[in-house]
């Protein structure tokens, strides 16, 4: 059985509240009702969540946050908890994005605590993994991604609310996309690792998105691969027409 594709727009640190609302409205008008065959959502900045939620109100697009903390509340200046995200209208959160890992020091252990907390509190999680260019060129892509998957999921019992995003760091925001064969190879490896951890049936049901310079021109080919179940879209998600074209490729 083919898994239901999932496409999410990661708006990163772009757009004011008003601009986010405008983009949400534009995305809705571009994609119309044409995405019933897959799940589609957007991840604005924290400050824009509430207004974007209002703009998405009667649609079936989901709202995602780009990060969360692993505690409920307390003296953690600058952090936001899973329960706050739920209250703001989020159903998903992106955790362990490579920009969080590389620029903000998030380790596998931190990512693991965040994944565990978000799932426990009832958010669905898009858990990101991926190797750097150095790691790929050194031939250790498989080791790195396997370590990230096992580390991020340590102690987590169920993966029914989990999506994994494979995002090779060298393909993010660079215009370089992994070929569909390169991506498929790592997706299959991730699914194999998840099968070791949770069994074949759970692994078979797990959705694994590809991310890294997905565009309307390469989306069809990527999403056609047997283990690629949609995409996590950065740059192209800031343009409603491009995002809609990618959604169309997935649905
Ligand atoms: P990109 O970003 O599509 O701009 O490469 C993808 C991501 O970081 O999620």
PDB file of C-alpha atoms and ligand atoms in Angstrom:
ATOM      1  CA  UNK A   1       0.000   0.000   0.000  1.00  0.00           C
ATOM      2  CA  UNK A   2       1.368   3.417  -0.961  1.00  0.00           C
ATOM      3  CA  UNK A   3       1.664   5.754   1.992  1.00  0.00           C
ATOM      4  CA  UNK A   4      -0.151   9.102   1.903  1.00  0.00           C
ATOM      5  CA  UNK A   5       2.305  11.789   0.809  1.00  0.00           C
ATOM      6  CA  UNK A   6       2.961  14.738   3.081  1.00  0.00           C
ATOM      7  CA  UNK A   7       4.225  18.137   1.946  1.00  0.00           C
ATOM      8  CA  UNK A   8       5.221  20.870   4.389  1.00  0.00           C
ATOM      9  CA  UNK A   9       6.447  24.378   3.679  1.00  0.00           C
ATOM     10  CA  UNK A  10       9.201  25.415   6.083  1.00  0.00           C
ATOM     11  CA  UNK A  11       9.107  29.201   6.001  1.00  0.00           C
ATOM     12  CA  UNK A  12      12.193  29.428   8.261  1.00  0.00           C
ATOM     13  CA  UNK A  13      13.020  32.942   9.566  1.00  0.00           C
ATOM     14  CA  UNK A  14      11.141  34.686   6.781  1.00  0.00           C
ATOM     15  CA  UNK A  15       8.006  36.856   6.653  1.00  0.00           C
ATOM     16  CA  UNK A  16       6.362  39.166   9.155  1.00  0.00           C
ATOM     17  CA  UNK A  17       3.012  38.279  10.679  1.00  0.00           C
ATOM     18  CA  UNK A  18       1.161  40.172   7.933  1.00  0.00           C
ATOM     19  CA  UNK A  19       3.303  38.611   5.195  1.00  0.00           C
ATOM     20  CA  UNK A  20       2.709  35.143   6.630  1.00  0.00           C
ATOM     21  CA  UNK A  21      -1.027  35.684   6.627  1.00  0.00           C
ATOM     22  CA  UNK A  22      -0.839  36.891   3.030  1.00  0.00           C
ATOM     23  CA  UNK A  23       1.178  33.872   1.934  1.00  0.00           C
ATOM     24  CA  UNK A  24      -1.218  31.491   3.683  1.00  0.00           C
ATOM     25  CA  UNK A  25      -4.142  33.064   1.838  1.00  0.00           C
ATOM     26  CA  UNK A  26      -2.244  32.920  -1.466  1.00  0.00           C
ATOM     27  CA  UNK A  27      -1.316  29.254  -0.923  1.00  0.00           C
ATOM     28  CA  UNK A  28      -4.937  28.381  -0.207  1.00  0.00           C
ATOM     29  CA  UNK A  29      -6.130  30.128  -3.323  1.00  0.00           C
ATOM     30  CA  UNK A  30      -3.433  28.473  -5.479  1.00  0.00           C
ATOM     31  CA  UNK A  31      -4.004  24.936  -4.296  1.00  0.00           C
ATOM     32  CA  UNK A  32      -7.774  25.226  -3.850  1.00  0.00           C
ATOM     33  CA  UNK A  33      -9.310  21.888  -3.057  1.00  0.00           C
ATOM     34  CA  UNK A  34      -6.712  20.053  -5.087  1.00  0.00           C
ATOM     35  CA  UNK A  35      -4.841  18.306  -2.314  1.00  0.00           C
ATOM     36  CA  UNK A  36      -7.222  15.724  -0.977  1.00  0.00           C
ATOM     37  CA  UNK A  37      -4.782  12.946  -1.861  1.00  0.00           C
ATOM     38  CA  UNK A  38      -2.080  14.042   0.570  1.00  0.00           C
ATOM     39  CA  UNK A  39      -1.379  16.036   3.721  1.00  0.00           C
ATOM     40  CA  UNK A  40      -0.208  19.627   3.279  1.00  0.00           C
ATOM     41  CA  UNK A  41       0.898  22.191   5.814  1.00  0.00           C
ATOM     42  CA  UNK A  42       3.038  25.235   6.487  1.00  0.00           C
ATOM     43  CA  UNK A  43       5.481  26.167   9.234  1.00  0.00           C
ATOM     44  CA  UNK A  44       5.643  29.922   9.876  1.00  0.00           C
ATOM     45  CA  UNK A  45       7.737  31.598  12.594  1.00  0.00           C
ATOM     46  CA  UNK A  46       6.431  31.410  16.166  1.00  0.00           C
ATOM     47  CA  UNK A  47       5.091  34.972  16.140  1.00  0.00           C
ATOM     48  CA  UNK A  48       3.061  34.299  12.994  1.00  0.00           C
ATOM     49  CA  UNK A  49       1.478  31.017  14.130  1.00  0.00           C
ATOM     50  CA  UNK A  50      -1.753  32.422  15.521  1.00  0.00           C
ATOM     51  CA  UNK A  51      -2.526  34.676  12.576  1.00  0.00           C
ATOM     52  CA  UNK A  52      -1.583  31.979  10.078  1.00  0.00           C
ATOM     53  CA  UNK A  53      -3.872  29.581  11.948  1.00  0.00           C
ATOM     54  CA  UNK A  54      -6.716  32.061  11.484  1.00  0.00           C
ATOM     55  CA  UNK A  55      -5.957  32.380   7.774  1.00  0.00           C
ATOM     56  CA  UNK A  56      -5.955  28.586   7.382  1.00  0.00           C
ATOM     57  CA  UNK A  57      -9.051  28.255   9.521  1.00  0.00           C
ATOM     58  CA  UNK A  58     -11.562  26.340   7.444  1.00  0.00           C
ATOM     59  CA  UNK A  59      -9.003  24.642   5.209  1.00  0.00           C
ATOM     60  CA  UNK A  60      -7.459  21.247   5.780  1.00  0.00           C
ATOM     61  CA  UNK A  61      -3.892  22.556   5.741  1.00  0.00           C
ATOM     62  CA  UNK A  62      -2.031  21.787   8.926  1.00  0.00           C
ATOM     63  CA  UNK A  63      -0.028  24.294  10.932  1.00  0.00           C
ATOM     64  CA  UNK A  64       3.481  23.360  12.057  1.00  0.00           C
ATOM     65  CA  UNK A  65       6.075  25.065  14.227  1.00  0.00           C
ATOM     66  CA  UNK A  66       9.771  25.001  13.359  1.00  0.00           C
ATOM     67  CA  UNK A  67      11.097  23.979  16.782  1.00  0.00           C
ATOM     68  CA  UNK A  68      10.048  23.484  20.395  1.00  0.00           C
ATOM     69  CA  UNK A  69      11.584  22.993  23.819  1.00  0.00           C
ATOM     70  CA  UNK A  70      11.463  19.765  25.826  1.00  0.00           C
ATOM     71  CA  UNK A  71      10.015  21.248  29.021  1.00  0.00           C
ATOM     72  CA  UNK A  72       6.460  22.475  29.635  1.00  0.00           C
ATOM     73  CA  UNK A  73       7.314  25.846  31.098  1.00  0.00           C
ATOM     74  CA  UNK A  74       9.764  27.609  33.359  1.00  0.00           C
ATOM     75  CA  UNK A  75      12.948  29.637  33.300  1.00  0.00           C
ATOM     76  CA  UNK A  76      13.990  28.943  29.699  1.00  0.00           C
ATOM     77  CA  UNK A  77      14.283  32.403  28.212  1.00  0.00           C
ATOM     78  CA  UNK A  78      13.482  32.481  24.527  1.00  0.00           C
ATOM     79  CA  UNK A  79      12.011  28.975  24.341  1.00  0.00           C
ATOM     80  CA  UNK A  80       8.521  27.730  23.445  1.00  0.00           C
ATOM     81  CA  UNK A  81       6.917  24.513  24.674  1.00  0.00           C
ATOM     82  CA  UNK A  82       4.872  21.890  22.877  1.00  0.00           C
ATOM     83  CA  UNK A  83       1.744  22.745  24.873  1.00  0.00           C
ATOM     84  CA  UNK A  84       2.042  26.384  23.796  1.00  0.00           C
ATOM     85  CA  UNK A  85       2.272  25.277  20.170  1.00  0.00           C
ATOM     86  CA  UNK A  86      -0.804  23.098  20.513  1.00  0.00           C
ATOM     87  CA  UNK A  87      -2.681  26.015  22.067  1.00  0.00           C
ATOM     88  CA  UNK A  88      -1.583  28.226  19.159  1.00  0.00           C
ATOM     89  CA  UNK A  89      -3.190  25.807  16.692  1.00  0.00           C
ATOM     90  CA  UNK A  90      -0.228  23.654  15.650  1.00  0.00           C
ATOM     91  CA  UNK A  91      -0.664  19.973  14.982  1.00  0.00           C
ATOM     92  CA  UNK A  92       2.920  19.400  13.812  1.00  0.00           C
ATOM     93  CA  UNK A  93       6.386  20.528  14.849  1.00  0.00           C
ATOM     94  CA  UNK A  94       9.644  20.235  12.913  1.00  0.00           C
ATOM     95  CA  UNK A  95      12.427  18.927  15.148  1.00  0.00           C
ATOM     96  CA  UNK A  96      16.152  18.511  14.545  1.00  0.00           C
ATOM     97  CA  UNK A  97      16.361  20.545  11.350  1.00  0.00           C
ATOM     98  CA  UNK A  98      19.985  20.729  10.211  1.00  0.00           C
ATOM     99  CA  UNK A  99      19.994  24.489  10.784  1.00  0.00           C
ATOM    100  CA  UNK A 100      19.090  23.819  14.435  1.00  0.00           C
ATOM    101  CA  UNK A 101      21.802  21.184  14.647  1.00  0.00           C
ATOM    102  CA  UNK A 102      24.513  23.175  12.867  1.00  0.00           C
ATOM    103  CA  UNK A 103      23.833  26.761  13.915  1.00  0.00           C
ATOM    104  CA  UNK A 104      22.259  26.269  17.343  1.00  0.00           C
ATOM    105  CA  UNK A 105      24.167  23.295  18.698  1.00  0.00           C
ATOM    106  CA  UNK A 106      21.359  20.747  18.842  1.00  0.00           C
ATOM    107  CA  UNK A 107      22.778  17.290  19.449  1.00  0.00           C
ATOM    108  CA  UNK A 108      21.083  13.934  18.897  1.00  0.00           C
ATOM    109  CA  UNK A 109      20.400  13.883  22.658  1.00  0.00           C
ATOM    110  CA  UNK A 110      18.627  17.254  22.615  1.00  0.00           C
ATOM    111  CA  UNK A 111      16.697  16.331  19.488  1.00  0.00           C
ATOM    112  CA  UNK A 112      15.664  13.089  21.185  1.00  0.00           C
ATOM    113  CA  UNK A 113      14.265  14.927  24.217  1.00  0.00           C
ATOM    114  CA  UNK A 114      12.322  17.281  21.976  1.00  0.00           C
ATOM    115  CA  UNK A 115      10.876  14.488  19.831  1.00  0.00           C
ATOM    116  CA  UNK A 116       9.846  12.565  22.947  1.00  0.00           C
ATOM    117  CA  UNK A 117       8.201  15.579  24.570  1.00  0.00           C
ATOM    118  CA  UNK A 118       6.354  16.745  21.461  1.00  0.00           C
ATOM    119  CA  UNK A 119       4.936  13.264  20.803  1.00  0.00           C
ATOM    120  CA  UNK A 120       3.999  12.816  24.447  1.00  0.00           C
ATOM    121  CA  UNK A 121       2.111  16.116  24.422  1.00  0.00           C
ATOM    122  CA  UNK A 122       0.169  15.218  21.275  1.00  0.00           C
ATOM    123  CA  UNK A 123       1.997  17.006  18.493  1.00  0.00           C
ATOM    124  CA  UNK A 124       2.927  15.156  15.330  1.00  0.00           C
ATOM    125  CA  UNK A 125       6.631  15.422  14.634  1.00  0.00           C
ATOM    126  CA  UNK A 126       8.628  15.974  11.457  1.00  0.00           C
ATOM    127  CA  UNK A 127      12.005  14.685  12.597  1.00  0.00           C
ATOM    128  CA  UNK A 128      14.893  15.780  10.346  1.00  0.00           C
ATOM    129  CA  UNK A 129      18.097  13.925   9.574  1.00  0.00           C
ATOM    130  CA  UNK A 130      20.783  14.336   6.931  1.00  0.00           C
ATOM    131  CA  UNK A 131      24.496  14.344   6.260  1.00  0.00           C
ATOM    132  CA  UNK A 132      26.845  17.238   5.434  1.00  0.00           C
ATOM    133  CA  UNK A 133      28.849  17.431   2.215  1.00  0.00           C
ATOM    134  CA  UNK A 134      32.015  16.359   4.069  1.00  0.00           C
ATOM    135  CA  UNK A 135      30.241  13.337   5.474  1.00  0.00           C
ATOM    136  CA  UNK A 136      28.887  12.359   2.071  1.00  0.00           C
ATOM    137  CA  UNK A 137      32.293  12.739   0.449  1.00  0.00           C
ATOM    138  CA  UNK A 138      33.883  10.667   3.210  1.00  0.00           C
ATOM    139  CA  UNK A 139      31.433   7.870   2.437  1.00  0.00           C
ATOM    140  CA  UNK A 140      29.776   7.918   5.866  1.00  0.00           C
ATOM    141  CA  UNK A 141      26.273   9.086   4.883  1.00  0.00           C
ATOM    142  CA  UNK A 142      24.699   5.802   5.993  1.00  0.00           C
ATOM    143  CA  UNK A 143      26.480   5.832   9.365  1.00  0.00           C
ATOM    144  CA  UNK A 144      25.568   9.449  10.080  1.00  0.00           C
ATOM    145  CA  UNK A 145      21.907   9.103   9.158  1.00  0.00           C
ATOM    146  CA  UNK A 146      21.564   5.821  11.056  1.00  0.00           C
ATOM    147  CA  UNK A 147      23.134   7.422  14.139  1.00  0.00           C
ATOM    148  CA  UNK A 148      20.749  10.376  13.877  1.00  0.00           C
ATOM    149  CA  UNK A 149      17.697   8.123  13.479  1.00  0.00           C
ATOM    150  CA  UNK A 150      18.641   5.851  16.381  1.00  0.00           C
ATOM    151  CA  UNK A 151      19.711   8.782  18.565  1.00  0.00           C
ATOM    152  CA  UNK A 152      16.635  10.859  17.861  1.00  0.00           C
ATOM    153  CA  UNK A 153      14.252   7.975  18.497  1.00  0.00           C
ATOM    154  CA  UNK A 154      15.969   6.484  21.556  1.00  0.00           C
ATOM    155  CA  UNK A 155      13.402   5.423  24.148  1.00  0.00           C
ATOM    156  CA  UNK A 156      10.436   6.391  21.958  1.00  0.00           C
ATOM    157  CA  UNK A 157       7.801   3.675  21.928  1.00  0.00           C
ATOM    158  CA  UNK A 158       5.469   4.508  19.077  1.00  0.00           C
ATOM    159  CA  UNK A 159       6.056   6.223  15.750  1.00  0.00           C
ATOM    160  CA  UNK A 160       2.437   6.525  14.601  1.00  0.00           C
ATOM    161  CA  UNK A 161       2.654  10.333  14.838  1.00  0.00           C
ATOM    162  CA  UNK A 162       6.136  10.614  13.413  1.00  0.00           C
ATOM    163  CA  UNK A 163       7.330  11.668   9.969  1.00  0.00           C
ATOM    164  CA  UNK A 164      11.027  11.599   9.111  1.00  0.00           C
ATOM    165  CA  UNK A 165      12.487  14.201   6.757  1.00  0.00           C
ATOM    166  CA  UNK A 166      15.699  13.235   5.016  1.00  0.00           C
ATOM    167  CA  UNK A 167      17.481  16.462   4.161  1.00  0.00           C
ATOM    168  CA  UNK A 168      21.056  16.232   2.926  1.00  0.00           C
ATOM    169  CA  UNK A 169      22.650  19.409   4.312  1.00  0.00           C
ATOM    170  CA  UNK A 170      24.524  20.043   1.061  1.00  0.00           C
ATOM    171  CA  UNK A 171      21.219  20.252  -0.809  1.00  0.00           C
ATOM    172  CA  UNK A 172      19.460  22.701   1.513  1.00  0.00           C
ATOM    173  CA  UNK A 173      19.101  26.176   0.067  1.00  0.00           C
ATOM    174  CA  UNK A 174      21.935  25.516  -2.374  1.00  0.00           C
ATOM    175  CA  UNK A 175      19.939  24.752  -5.473  1.00  0.00           C
ATOM    176  CA  UNK A 176      21.640  21.327  -5.539  1.00  0.00           C
ATOM    177  CA  UNK A 177      19.154  18.519  -5.217  1.00  0.00           C
ATOM    178  CA  UNK A 178      20.062  14.965  -4.447  1.00  0.00           C
ATOM    179  CA  UNK A 179      19.229  12.877  -7.489  1.00  0.00           C
ATOM    180  CA  UNK A 180      16.125  10.821  -6.983  1.00  0.00           C
ATOM    181  CA  UNK A 181      18.348   7.713  -6.840  1.00  0.00           C
ATOM    182  CA  UNK A 182      20.617   9.232  -4.174  1.00  0.00           C
ATOM    183  CA  UNK A 183      17.599  10.238  -2.116  1.00  0.00           C
ATOM    184  CA  UNK A 184      15.849   6.889  -2.587  1.00  0.00           C
ATOM    185  CA  UNK A 185      18.951   5.039  -1.400  1.00  0.00           C
ATOM    186  CA  UNK A 186      19.015   6.934   1.910  1.00  0.00           C
ATOM    187  CA  UNK A 187      15.242   6.742   2.339  1.00  0.00           C
ATOM    188  CA  UNK A 188      15.398   2.974   1.975  1.00  0.00           C
ATOM    189  CA  UNK A 189      18.221   2.839   4.499  1.00  0.00           C
ATOM    190  CA  UNK A 190      16.213   4.931   6.975  1.00  0.00           C
ATOM    191  CA  UNK A 191      13.200   2.661   6.518  1.00  0.00           C
ATOM    192  CA  UNK A 192      15.443  -0.342   7.157  1.00  0.00           C
ATOM    193  CA  UNK A 193      16.750   1.217  10.378  1.00  0.00           C
ATOM    194  CA  UNK A 194      13.213   1.978  11.512  1.00  0.00           C
ATOM    195  CA  UNK A 195      12.235  -1.630  10.730  1.00  0.00           C
ATOM    196  CA  UNK A 196      15.045  -2.827  13.007  1.00  0.00           C
ATOM    197  CA  UNK A 197      13.771  -0.567  15.775  1.00  0.00           C
ATOM    198  CA  UNK A 198       9.993  -0.884  15.410  1.00  0.00           C
ATOM    199  CA  UNK A 199       9.335  -3.817  13.089  1.00  0.00           C
ATOM    200  CA  UNK A 200       8.511  -4.085   9.411  1.00  0.00           C
ATOM    201  CA  UNK A 201       4.878  -3.035   9.647  1.00  0.00           C
ATOM    202  CA  UNK A 202       5.611   0.233  11.472  1.00  0.00           C
ATOM    203  CA  UNK A 203       8.469   0.971   9.075  1.00  0.00           C
ATOM    204  CA  UNK A 204       6.236   0.318   6.103  1.00  0.00           C
ATOM    205  CA  UNK A 205       3.669   2.821   7.383  1.00  0.00           C
ATOM    206  CA  UNK A 206       6.226   5.535   8.209  1.00  0.00           C
ATOM    207  CA  UNK A 207       6.278   8.534   5.914  1.00  0.00           C
ATOM    208  CA  UNK A 208       9.724   9.766   4.923  1.00  0.00           C
ATOM    209  CA  UNK A 209       9.872  13.170   3.240  1.00  0.00           C
ATOM    210  CA  UNK A 210      12.737  14.411   1.121  1.00  0.00           C
ATOM    211  CA  UNK A 211      13.982  17.979   1.644  1.00  0.00           C
ATOM    212  CA  UNK A 212      16.693  20.012  -0.053  1.00  0.00           C
ATOM    213  CA  UNK A 213      16.029  22.305  -3.014  1.00  0.00           C
ATOM    214  CA  UNK A 214      12.756  20.657  -3.991  1.00  0.00           C
ATOM    215  CA  UNK A 215      11.225  22.655  -6.841  1.00  0.00           C
ATOM    216  CA  UNK A 216       8.316  22.231  -9.215  1.00  0.00           C
ATOM    217  CA  UNK A 217      10.822  20.949 -11.798  1.00  0.00           C
ATOM    218  CA  UNK A 218      12.176  18.066  -9.709  1.00  0.00           C
ATOM    219  CA  UNK A 219       9.273  17.219  -7.399  1.00  0.00           C
ATOM    220  CA  UNK A 220       7.513  14.729  -9.678  1.00  0.00           C
ATOM    221  CA  UNK A 221      10.611  12.605 -10.113  1.00  0.00           C
ATOM    222  CA  UNK A 222      11.539  12.672  -6.418  1.00  0.00           C
ATOM    223  CA  UNK A 223       8.026  11.826  -5.222  1.00  0.00           C
ATOM    224  CA  UNK A 224       7.809   8.947  -7.679  1.00  0.00           C
ATOM    225  CA  UNK A 225      10.517   7.032  -5.808  1.00  0.00           C
ATOM    226  CA  UNK A 226       9.155   4.124  -3.772  1.00  0.00           C
ATOM    227  CA  UNK A 227      10.416   5.309  -0.374  1.00  0.00           C
ATOM    228  CA  UNK A 228       9.892   9.063  -0.829  1.00  0.00           C
ATOM    229  CA  UNK A 229       6.583  10.156   0.652  1.00  0.00           C
ATOM    230  CA  UNK A 230       6.465  13.872  -0.084  1.00  0.00           C
ATOM    231  CA  UNK A 231       8.727  16.778   0.773  1.00  0.00           C
ATOM    232  CA  UNK A 232       9.840  19.372   3.282  1.00  0.00           C
ATOM    233  CA  UNK A 233      10.108  22.526   1.214  1.00  0.00           C
ATOM    234  CA  UNK A 234      12.127  25.605   2.150  1.00  0.00           C
ATOM    235  CA  UNK A 235      12.791  28.282  -0.485  1.00  0.00           C
ATOM    236  CA  UNK A 236      10.110  27.180  -2.936  1.00  0.00           C
ATOM    237  CA  UNK A 237       7.432  27.255  -0.213  1.00  0.00           C
ATOM    238  CA  UNK A 238       7.735  31.056  -0.021  1.00  0.00           C
ATOM    239  CA  UNK A 239       6.196  31.310  -3.471  1.00  0.00           C
ATOM    240  CA  UNK A 240       2.536  30.253  -3.500  1.00  0.00           C
ATOM    241  CA  UNK A 241       2.538  29.132  -7.146  1.00  0.00           C
ATOM    242  CA  UNK A 242       5.715  27.049  -6.757  1.00  0.00           C
ATOM    243  CA  UNK A 243       4.490  25.498  -3.532  1.00  0.00           C
ATOM    244  CA  UNK A 244       1.164  24.675  -5.177  1.00  0.00           C
ATOM    245  CA  UNK A 245       2.960  23.011  -8.086  1.00  0.00           C
ATOM    246  CA  UNK A 246       4.946  20.866  -5.645  1.00  0.00           C
ATOM    247  CA  UNK A 247       1.764  19.970  -3.766  1.00  0.00           C
ATOM    248  CA  UNK A 248       0.201  18.960  -7.058  1.00  0.00           C
ATOM    249  CA  UNK A 249       3.142  16.665  -7.745  1.00  0.00           C
ATOM    250  CA  UNK A 250       2.567  14.938  -4.409  1.00  0.00           C
ATOM    251  CA  UNK A 251      -1.203  14.589  -4.409  1.00  0.00           C
TER     252      UNK A 251
HETATM  253  P1  LIG B   1      15.249  24.307   0.708  1.00  0.00           P
HETATM  254  O1  LIG B   1      15.109  23.985   2.283  1.00  0.00           O
HETATM  255  O2  LIG B   1      14.031  23.731   0.043  1.00  0.00           O
HETATM  256  O3  LIG B   1      15.309  25.811   0.644  1.00  0.00           O
HETATM  257  O4  LIG B   1      16.511  23.660   0.251  1.00  0.00           O
HETATM  258  C1  LIG B   1      14.605  22.757   2.728  1.00  0.00           C
HETATM  259  C2  LIG B   1      14.593  22.720   4.239  1.00  0.00           C
HETATM  260  O5  LIG B   1      15.553  23.192   4.843  1.00  0.00           O
HETATM  261  O6  LIG B   1      13.632  22.229   4.858  1.00  0.00           O
END
